[in-house]
PDB file of C-alpha atoms in Angstrom:
ATOM      1  CA  GLY A 603       0.000   0.000   0.000  1.00  0.00           C
ATOM      2  CA  ASP A 604       0.865   3.670  -0.388  1.00  0.00           C
ATOM      3  CA  PRO A 605       0.718   5.559   2.949  1.00  0.00           C
ATOM      4  CA  LYS A 606       0.276   8.846   1.052  1.00  0.00           C
ATOM      5  CA  VAL A 607      -2.942   7.726  -0.649  1.00  0.00           C
ATOM      6  CA  PRO A 608      -6.332   7.285   1.085  1.00  0.00           C
ATOM      7  CA  VAL A 609      -7.633   3.714   1.337  1.00  0.00           C
ATOM      8  CA  LEU A 610     -11.176   2.869   0.229  1.00  0.00           C
ATOM      9  CA  TYR A 611     -12.701   0.005   2.227  1.00  0.00           C
ATOM     10  CA  GLU A 612     -15.513  -2.042   0.725  1.00  0.00           C
ATOM     11  CA  VAL A 613     -17.374  -4.070   3.374  1.00  0.00           C
ATOM     12  CA  GLU A 614     -19.720  -6.920   2.501  1.00  0.00           C
ATOM     13  CA  ARG A 615     -22.120  -8.314   5.092  1.00  0.00           C
ATOM     14  CA  THR A 616     -21.379 -11.928   4.240  1.00  0.00           C
ATOM     15  CA  ARG A 617     -23.470 -13.415   7.046  1.00  0.00           C
ATOM     16  CA  THR A 618     -25.414 -12.140  10.049  1.00  0.00           C
ATOM     17  CA  GLY A 619     -26.596 -14.810  12.490  1.00  0.00           C
ATOM     18  CA  LYS A 620     -27.832 -14.923  16.082  1.00  0.00           C
ATOM     19  CA  SER A 621     -24.431 -15.872  17.539  1.00  0.00           C
ATOM     20  CA  PHE A 622     -21.954 -15.477  14.685  1.00  0.00           C
ATOM     21  CA  SER A 623     -21.538 -12.851  11.967  1.00  0.00           C
ATOM     22  CA  VAL A 624     -19.054 -12.574   9.099  1.00  0.00           C
ATOM     23  CA  ARG A 625     -17.858  -9.520   7.195  1.00  0.00           C
ATOM     24  CA  SER A 626     -15.660  -9.465   4.096  1.00  0.00           C
ATOM     25  CA  VAL A 627     -13.457  -6.403   3.599  1.00  0.00           C
ATOM     26  CA  LYS A 628     -11.541  -5.214   0.551  1.00  0.00           C
ATOM     27  CA  ALA A 629      -9.040  -2.352   0.794  1.00  0.00           C
ATOM     28  CA  ILE A 630      -8.533  -0.448  -2.466  1.00  0.00           C
ATOM     29  CA  GLN A 631      -5.923   2.049  -3.676  1.00  0.00           C
ATOM     30  CA  HIS A 632      -5.533   3.383  -7.201  1.00  0.00           C
ATOM     31  CA  GLY A 633      -8.600   1.333  -8.168  1.00  0.00           C
ATOM     32  CA  LYS A 634      -6.947  -1.986  -7.254  1.00  0.00           C
ATOM     33  CA  PRO A 635      -7.358  -4.219  -4.168  1.00  0.00           C
ATOM     34  CA  ILE A 636      -4.256  -4.216  -1.943  1.00  0.00           C
ATOM     35  CA  PHE A 637      -5.721  -6.217   0.936  1.00  0.00           C
ATOM     36  CA  THR A 638      -8.629  -8.572   1.574  1.00  0.00           C
ATOM     37  CA  CYS A 639      -9.908  -9.691   4.947  1.00  0.00           C
ATOM     38  CA  GLN A 640     -12.642 -11.908   6.336  1.00  0.00           C
ATOM     39  CA  ALA A 641     -13.585 -11.184   9.945  1.00  0.00           C
ATOM     40  CA  SER A 642     -15.841 -13.343  12.095  1.00  0.00           C
ATOM     41  CA  PHE A 643     -17.578 -12.107  15.252  1.00  0.00           C
ATOM     42  CA  GLN A 644     -19.313 -14.003  18.058  1.00  0.00           C
ATOM     43  CA  LEU A 645     -21.525 -12.980  20.934  1.00  0.00           C
ATOM     44  CA  SER A 646     -19.958 -13.899  24.273  1.00  0.00           C
ATOM     45  CA  GLN A 647     -21.143 -17.351  25.311  1.00  0.00           C
ATOM     46  CA  GLU A 648     -20.274 -19.666  28.213  1.00  0.00           C
ATOM     47  CA  SER A 649     -19.534 -23.366  27.691  1.00  0.00           C
ATOM     48  CA  PRO A 650     -18.239 -26.231  29.890  1.00  0.00           C
ATOM     49  CA  VAL A 651     -16.053 -27.348  26.953  1.00  0.00           C
ATOM     50  CA  ARG A 652     -12.802 -25.563  27.719  1.00  0.00           C
ATOM     51  CA  HIS A 653      -9.097 -26.442  27.453  1.00  0.00           C
ATOM     52  CA  GLN A 654      -5.804 -24.979  26.243  1.00  0.00           C
ATOM     53  CA  PHE A 655      -2.153 -25.900  25.815  1.00  0.00           C
ATOM     54  CA  THR A 656       0.246 -25.124  28.665  1.00  0.00           C
ATOM     55  CA  MET A 657       2.301 -21.964  28.405  1.00  0.00           C
ATOM     56  CA  PRO A 658       6.059 -22.662  28.033  1.00  0.00           C
ATOM     57  CA  THR A 659       8.186 -22.087  31.121  1.00  0.00           C
ATOM     58  CA  VAL A 660      10.623 -19.269  30.341  1.00  0.00           C
ATOM     59  CA  PRO A 661      12.488 -16.519  32.207  1.00  0.00           C
ATOM     60  CA  PRO A 662      10.381 -13.394  32.837  1.00  0.00           C
ATOM     61  CA  PRO A 663      10.957 -10.402  30.546  1.00  0.00           C
ATOM     62  CA  GLU A 664      12.666  -8.463  33.336  1.00  0.00           C
ATOM     63  CA  GLN A 665      15.579 -10.927  33.168  1.00  0.00           C
ATOM     64  CA  LEU A 666      16.136 -10.652  29.401  1.00  0.00           C
ATOM     65  CA  LEU A 667      17.746  -8.162  27.039  1.00  0.00           C
ATOM     66  CA  THR A 668      15.722  -6.239  24.475  1.00  0.00           C
ATOM     67  CA  GLN A 669      16.389  -6.691  20.766  1.00  0.00           C
ATOM     68  CA  GLU A 670      18.090  -3.279  20.719  1.00  0.00           C
ATOM     69  CA  GLU A 671      20.401  -4.278  23.587  1.00  0.00           C
ATOM     70  CA  LEU A 672      21.302  -7.547  21.847  1.00  0.00           C
ATOM     71  CA  ILE A 673      22.106  -5.742  18.589  1.00  0.00           C
ATOM     72  CA  HIS A 674      24.268  -3.243  20.490  1.00  0.00           C
ATOM     73  CA  LYS A 675      26.097  -6.184  22.075  1.00  0.00           C
ATOM     74  CA  PHE A 676      26.737  -7.811  18.666  1.00  0.00           C
ATOM     75  CA  LEU A 677      27.958  -4.523  17.181  1.00  0.00           C
ATOM     76  CA  GLN A 678      30.603  -4.251  19.898  1.00  0.00           C
ATOM     77  CA  ASN A 679      32.315  -7.376  18.566  1.00  0.00           C
ATOM     78  CA  PRO A 680      35.243  -6.331  16.319  1.00  0.00           C
ATOM     79  CA  ASN A 681      35.097  -9.668  14.452  1.00  0.00           C
ATOM     80  CA  LEU A 682      31.627  -9.001  13.022  1.00  0.00           C
ATOM     81  CA  ALA A 683      31.743  -8.915   9.207  1.00  0.00           C
ATOM     82  CA  GLU A 684      30.963  -5.528   7.670  1.00  0.00           C
ATOM     83  CA  ARG A 685      27.871  -6.638   5.758  1.00  0.00           C
ATOM     84  CA  TYR A 686      26.344  -8.077   8.933  1.00  0.00           C
ATOM     85  CA  ARG A 687      27.290  -4.915  10.787  1.00  0.00           C
ATOM     86  CA  LYS A 688      25.397  -2.890   8.170  1.00  0.00           C
ATOM     87  CA  HIS A 689      22.397  -5.228   8.399  1.00  0.00           C
ATOM     88  CA  LEU A 690      22.218  -4.980  12.191  1.00  0.00           C
ATOM     89  CA  THR A 691      22.696  -1.209  12.061  1.00  0.00           C
ATOM     90  CA  LYS A 692      19.767  -0.983   9.630  1.00  0.00           C
ATOM     91  CA  ILE A 693      17.576  -3.002  12.002  1.00  0.00           C
ATOM     92  CA  GLN A 694      18.705  -0.827  14.896  1.00  0.00           C
ATOM     93  CA  ALA A 695      17.675   2.318  12.988  1.00  0.00           C
ATOM     94  CA  GLU A 696      14.114   1.081  12.347  1.00  0.00           C
ATOM     95  CA  ASP A 697      11.435   2.801  14.393  1.00  0.00           C
ATOM     96  CA  VAL A 698       9.542  -0.304  15.516  1.00  0.00           C
ATOM     97  CA  PRO A 699       6.691   0.467  17.967  1.00  0.00           C
ATOM     98  CA  ILE A 700       7.152  -2.887  19.733  1.00  0.00           C
ATOM     99  CA  ASP A 701       9.265  -3.925  22.699  1.00  0.00           C
ATOM    100  CA  ILE A 702      10.819  -7.326  21.942  1.00  0.00           C
ATOM    101  CA  LYS A 703      12.848  -9.568  24.245  1.00  0.00           C
ATOM    102  CA  PRO A 704      13.975 -12.846  22.609  1.00  0.00           C
ATOM    103  CA  VAL A 705      14.086 -15.757  25.061  1.00  0.00           C
ATOM    104  CA  ASN A 706      16.768 -17.671  23.141  1.00  0.00           C
ATOM    105  CA  PRO A 707      18.342 -15.232  20.649  1.00  0.00           C
ATOM    106  CA  PRO A 708      20.241 -16.923  17.806  1.00  0.00           C
ATOM    107  CA  ASP A 709      24.009 -16.573  17.702  1.00  0.00           C
ATOM    108  CA  VAL A 710      24.795 -14.083  14.933  1.00  0.00           C
ATOM    109  CA  PHE A 711      28.129 -15.845  14.298  1.00  0.00           C
ATOM    110  CA  CYS A 712      26.616 -19.316  13.918  1.00  0.00           C
ATOM    111  CA  LEU A 713      25.230 -20.689  10.659  1.00  0.00           C
ATOM    112  CA  GLU A 714      24.283 -24.080  12.070  1.00  0.00           C
ATOM    113  CA  PRO A 715      20.657 -25.152  11.448  1.00  0.00           C
ATOM    114  CA  GLN A 716      18.335 -24.549  14.374  1.00  0.00           C
ATOM    115  CA  GLU A 717      14.974 -25.991  15.291  1.00  0.00           C
ATOM    116  CA  PRO A 718      12.224 -23.862  13.664  1.00  0.00           C
ATOM    117  CA  LYS A 719      10.932 -22.554  16.979  1.00  0.00           C
ATOM    118  CA  GLN A 720      11.454 -19.300  18.841  1.00  0.00           C
ATOM    119  CA  LEU A 721      10.041 -17.432  21.816  1.00  0.00           C
ATOM    120  CA  PHE A 722       9.713 -13.679  22.371  1.00  0.00           C
ATOM    121  CA  TRP A 723       8.306 -11.474  25.060  1.00  0.00           C
ATOM    122  CA  VAL A 724       6.448  -8.729  23.179  1.00  0.00           C
ATOM    123  CA  ARG A 725       4.348  -5.666  23.928  1.00  0.00           C
ATOM    124  CA  ALA A 726       3.361  -2.403  22.299  1.00  0.00           C
ATOM    125  CA  ARG A 727       5.489   0.560  23.284  1.00  0.00           C
ATOM    126  CA  GLY A 728       3.702   3.261  25.210  1.00  0.00           C
ATOM    127  CA  TYR A 729       0.388   3.200  27.051  1.00  0.00           C
ATOM    128  CA  ILE A 730      -2.842   2.041  25.420  1.00  0.00           C
ATOM    129  CA  GLY A 731      -4.880   1.479  28.541  1.00  0.00           C
ATOM    130  CA  GLU A 732      -8.272  -0.050  29.295  1.00  0.00           C
ATOM    131  CA  THR A 733      -9.901   0.786  25.999  1.00  0.00           C
ATOM    132  CA  ASP A 734     -12.019  -1.026  23.428  1.00  0.00           C
ATOM    133  CA  MET A 735     -10.742  -4.593  23.066  1.00  0.00           C
ATOM    134  CA  LYS A 736     -10.856  -4.195  19.281  1.00  0.00           C
ATOM    135  CA  LEU A 737      -7.961  -1.720  19.487  1.00  0.00           C
ATOM    136  CA  HIS A 738      -5.835  -4.219  21.420  1.00  0.00           C
ATOM    137  CA  CYS A 739      -6.685  -6.850  18.791  1.00  0.00           C
ATOM    138  CA  CYS A 740      -5.511  -4.518  16.007  1.00  0.00           C
ATOM    139  CA  VAL A 741      -2.235  -3.849  17.825  1.00  0.00           C
ATOM    140  CA  ALA A 742      -1.777  -7.593  18.438  1.00  0.00           C
ATOM    141  CA  ALA A 743      -2.264  -8.195  14.704  1.00  0.00           C
ATOM    142  CA  TYR A 744       0.642  -5.815  14.018  1.00  0.00           C
ATOM    143  CA  ILE A 745       2.793  -7.442  16.707  1.00  0.00           C
ATOM    144  CA  SER A 746       2.037 -10.982  15.484  1.00  0.00           C
ATOM    145  CA  ASP A 747       3.456 -10.287  12.015  1.00  0.00           C
ATOM    146  CA  TYR A 748       6.825  -9.065  13.255  1.00  0.00           C
ATOM    147  CA  ALA A 749       9.597 -11.706  12.884  1.00  0.00           C
ATOM    148  CA  PHE A 750       6.902 -14.397  12.533  1.00  0.00           C
ATOM    149  CA  LEU A 751       7.799 -15.804   9.100  1.00  0.00           C
ATOM    150  CA  GLY A 752      11.502 -15.718   9.980  1.00  0.00           C
ATOM    151  CA  THR A 753      10.887 -18.757  12.203  1.00  0.00           C
ATOM    152  CA  ALA A 754      10.795 -20.885   9.038  1.00  0.00           C
ATOM    153  CA  LEU A 755      14.359 -19.785   8.199  1.00  0.00           C
ATOM    154  CA  LEU A 756      16.014 -20.995  11.397  1.00  0.00           C
ATOM    155  CA  PRO A 757      16.904 -24.440   9.924  1.00  0.00           C
ATOM    156  CA  HIS A 758      18.305 -22.670   6.818  1.00  0.00           C
ATOM    157  CA  ARG A 759      20.493 -19.916   8.248  1.00  0.00           C
ATOM    158  CA  GLN A 760      23.280 -20.706   5.767  1.00  0.00           C
ATOM    159  CA  TYR A 761      21.240 -19.096   2.956  1.00  0.00           C
ATOM    160  CA  ARG A 762      20.943 -15.394   2.234  1.00  0.00           C
ATOM    161  CA  ILE A 763      17.364 -14.122   1.890  1.00  0.00           C
ATOM    162  CA  LYS A 764      16.438 -12.621  -1.487  1.00  0.00           C
ATOM    163  CA  PHE A 765      12.720 -12.083  -0.901  1.00  0.00           C
ATOM    164  CA  MET A 766      10.322 -12.810   1.953  1.00  0.00           C
ATOM    165  CA  VAL A 767       6.733 -11.645   2.311  1.00  0.00           C
ATOM    166  CA  SER A 768       3.479 -12.843   3.867  1.00  0.00           C
ATOM    167  CA  LEU A 769       0.782 -14.395   1.675  1.00  0.00           C
ATOM    168  CA  ASP A 770      -1.945 -15.151   4.217  1.00  0.00           C
ATOM    169  CA  HIS A 771      -2.273 -14.309   7.898  1.00  0.00           C
ATOM    170  CA  SER A 772      -4.984 -15.691  10.188  1.00  0.00           C
ATOM    171  CA  MET A 773      -5.744 -14.950  13.838  1.00  0.00           C
ATOM    172  CA  TRP A 774      -8.112 -16.383  16.436  1.00  0.00           C
ATOM    173  CA  PHE A 775      -8.798 -14.374  19.602  1.00  0.00           C
ATOM    174  CA  HIS A 776      -9.570 -16.496  22.664  1.00  0.00           C
ATOM    175  CA  ALA A 777      -9.406 -14.267  25.755  1.00  0.00           C
ATOM    176  CA  PRO A 778      -9.133 -10.554  26.657  1.00  0.00           C
ATOM    177  CA  PHE A 779      -5.608  -9.130  26.867  1.00  0.00           C
ATOM    178  CA  ARG A 780      -3.638  -5.890  26.927  1.00  0.00           C
ATOM    179  CA  ALA A 781      -1.354  -5.392  23.917  1.00  0.00           C
ATOM    180  CA  ASP A 782       0.698  -2.913  25.970  1.00  0.00           C
ATOM    181  CA  HIS A 783       1.438  -5.582  28.604  1.00  0.00           C
ATOM    182  CA  TRP A 784       4.135  -8.234  28.164  1.00  0.00           C
ATOM    183  CA  MET A 785       2.927 -11.346  26.316  1.00  0.00           C
ATOM    184  CA  LEU A 786       4.936 -14.419  25.364  1.00  0.00           C
ATOM    185  CA  TYR A 787       4.917 -15.075  21.612  1.00  0.00           C
ATOM    186  CA  GLU A 788       5.557 -18.764  20.882  1.00  0.00           C
ATOM    187  CA  CYS A 789       6.384 -19.339  17.204  1.00  0.00           C
ATOM    188  CA  GLU A 790       7.058 -22.544  15.270  1.00  0.00           C
ATOM    189  CA  SER A 791       7.262 -23.634  11.645  1.00  0.00           C
ATOM    190  CA  PRO A 792       5.959 -27.146  10.894  1.00  0.00           C
ATOM    191  CA  TRP A 793       6.776 -26.987   7.168  1.00  0.00           C
ATOM    192  CA  ALA A 794       8.619 -25.139   4.402  1.00  0.00           C
ATOM    193  CA  GLY A 795       9.046 -25.989   0.714  1.00  0.00           C
ATOM    194  CA  GLY A 796       8.371 -24.799  -2.818  1.00  0.00           C
ATOM    195  CA  CYS A 797       9.483 -21.243  -1.940  1.00  0.00           C
ATOM    196  CA  ARG A 798       6.825 -21.101   0.785  1.00  0.00           C
ATOM    197  CA  GLY A 799       6.914 -21.372   4.550  1.00  0.00           C
ATOM    198  CA  LEU A 800       4.188 -22.055   7.108  1.00  0.00           C
ATOM    199  CA  VAL A 801       4.379 -20.689  10.648  1.00  0.00           C
ATOM    200  CA  GLN A 802       2.109 -20.983  13.669  1.00  0.00           C
ATOM    201  CA  GLY A 803       2.089 -18.822  16.775  1.00  0.00           C
ATOM    202  CA  ARG A 804       0.519 -18.427  20.195  1.00  0.00           C
ATOM    203  CA  LEU A 805       0.343 -15.235  22.244  1.00  0.00           C
ATOM    204  CA  TRP A 806       0.246 -15.976  25.976  1.00  0.00           C
ATOM    205  CA  ARG A 807      -0.677 -13.599  28.764  1.00  0.00           C
ATOM    206  CA  ARG A 808       1.749 -13.541  31.683  1.00  0.00           C
ATOM    207  CA  ASP A 809      -0.805 -15.387  33.829  1.00  0.00           C
ATOM    208  CA  GLY A 810      -0.644 -18.391  31.475  1.00  0.00           C
ATOM    209  CA  VAL A 811      -3.874 -17.731  29.568  1.00  0.00           C
ATOM    210  CA  LEU A 812      -3.734 -18.391  25.819  1.00  0.00           C
ATOM    211  CA  ALA A 813      -5.009 -15.119  24.344  1.00  0.00           C
ATOM    212  CA  VAL A 814      -4.387 -15.455  20.589  1.00  0.00           C
ATOM    213  CA  THR A 815      -3.502 -18.143  18.047  1.00  0.00           C
ATOM    214  CA  CYS A 816      -1.917 -17.155  14.715  1.00  0.00           C
ATOM    215  CA  ALA A 817      -0.996 -18.851  11.444  1.00  0.00           C
ATOM    216  CA  GLN A 818       0.796 -17.462   8.412  1.00  0.00           C
ATOM    217  CA  GLU A 819       2.045 -18.677   5.052  1.00  0.00           C
ATOM    218  CA  GLY A 820       4.593 -16.640   3.146  1.00  0.00           C
ATOM    219  CA  VAL A 821       6.915 -16.571   0.165  1.00  0.00           C
ATOM    220  CA  ILE A 822      10.575 -17.298   0.981  1.00  0.00           C
ATOM    221  CA  ARG A 823      13.209 -17.047  -1.733  1.00  0.00           C
ATOM    222  CA  VAL A 824      16.920 -17.432  -0.994  1.00  0.00           C
ATOM    223  CA  GLU A 825      20.170 -17.445  -2.931  1.00  0.00           C
ATOM    224  CA  GLN A 826      20.950 -21.012  -3.973  1.00  0.00           C
ATOM    225  CA  THR A 827      24.611 -20.774  -2.909  1.00  0.00           C
ATOM    226  CA  PRO A 828      24.839 -20.941   0.906  1.00  0.00           C
ATOM    227  CA  ASN A 829      26.983 -18.507   2.876  1.00  0.00           C
ATOM    228  CA  GLN A 830      30.281 -19.920   4.106  1.00  0.00           C
ATOM    229  CA  SER A 831      30.976 -17.797   7.159  1.00  0.00           C
ATOM    230  CA  LYS A 832      29.806 -14.735   9.057  1.00  0.00           C
ATOM    231  CA  LEU A 833      33.352 -13.813  10.051  1.00  0.00           C
TER     232      LEU A 833
END
């Protein structure tokens, strides 16, 4: 999309039921669709059928370094290759409105394949407050897309990325949450192939409640010749 051009939203009332309703949305710029979305809504209902996975046991965010602090630490190493120094400096310069604390940050000097799983503590920067839950859901949608597809690249760190972009992104909201409070983002990639990668994610509240489940498929294209060393 073009941030300088207004977006026209076309909303179709796909279905309106007693408990569930569906709306289809098309965002248009320059006369062409740039985004399509299907949103489902449900009236709050109680049920004895309830369960969830168990939240992973990890150190609290107060004991971990932020992404900015980790990058600063890497940049202090005189053995870091110049192209990786430029890449990290570029990331450091980005104005990302999210606080991120990786639980197990990858070693920037290591090209060994890693399991396609990663954990982050995440939250929106600044204060949002006790406002409409829909706003927190919108912020969580932004947070969920950050570094999500990169999980599929952890077993293939020897390759340089040429192109990577999301194709489809789905979210299911299970329980109320605050996007400006720390949440644990559990990401994993069960499959990649054919220049595509599939990732799944869970956003946990600090009290162990599963708040959001996410899934994304994206395009991943890499250079066929693997990198030899980061030094």
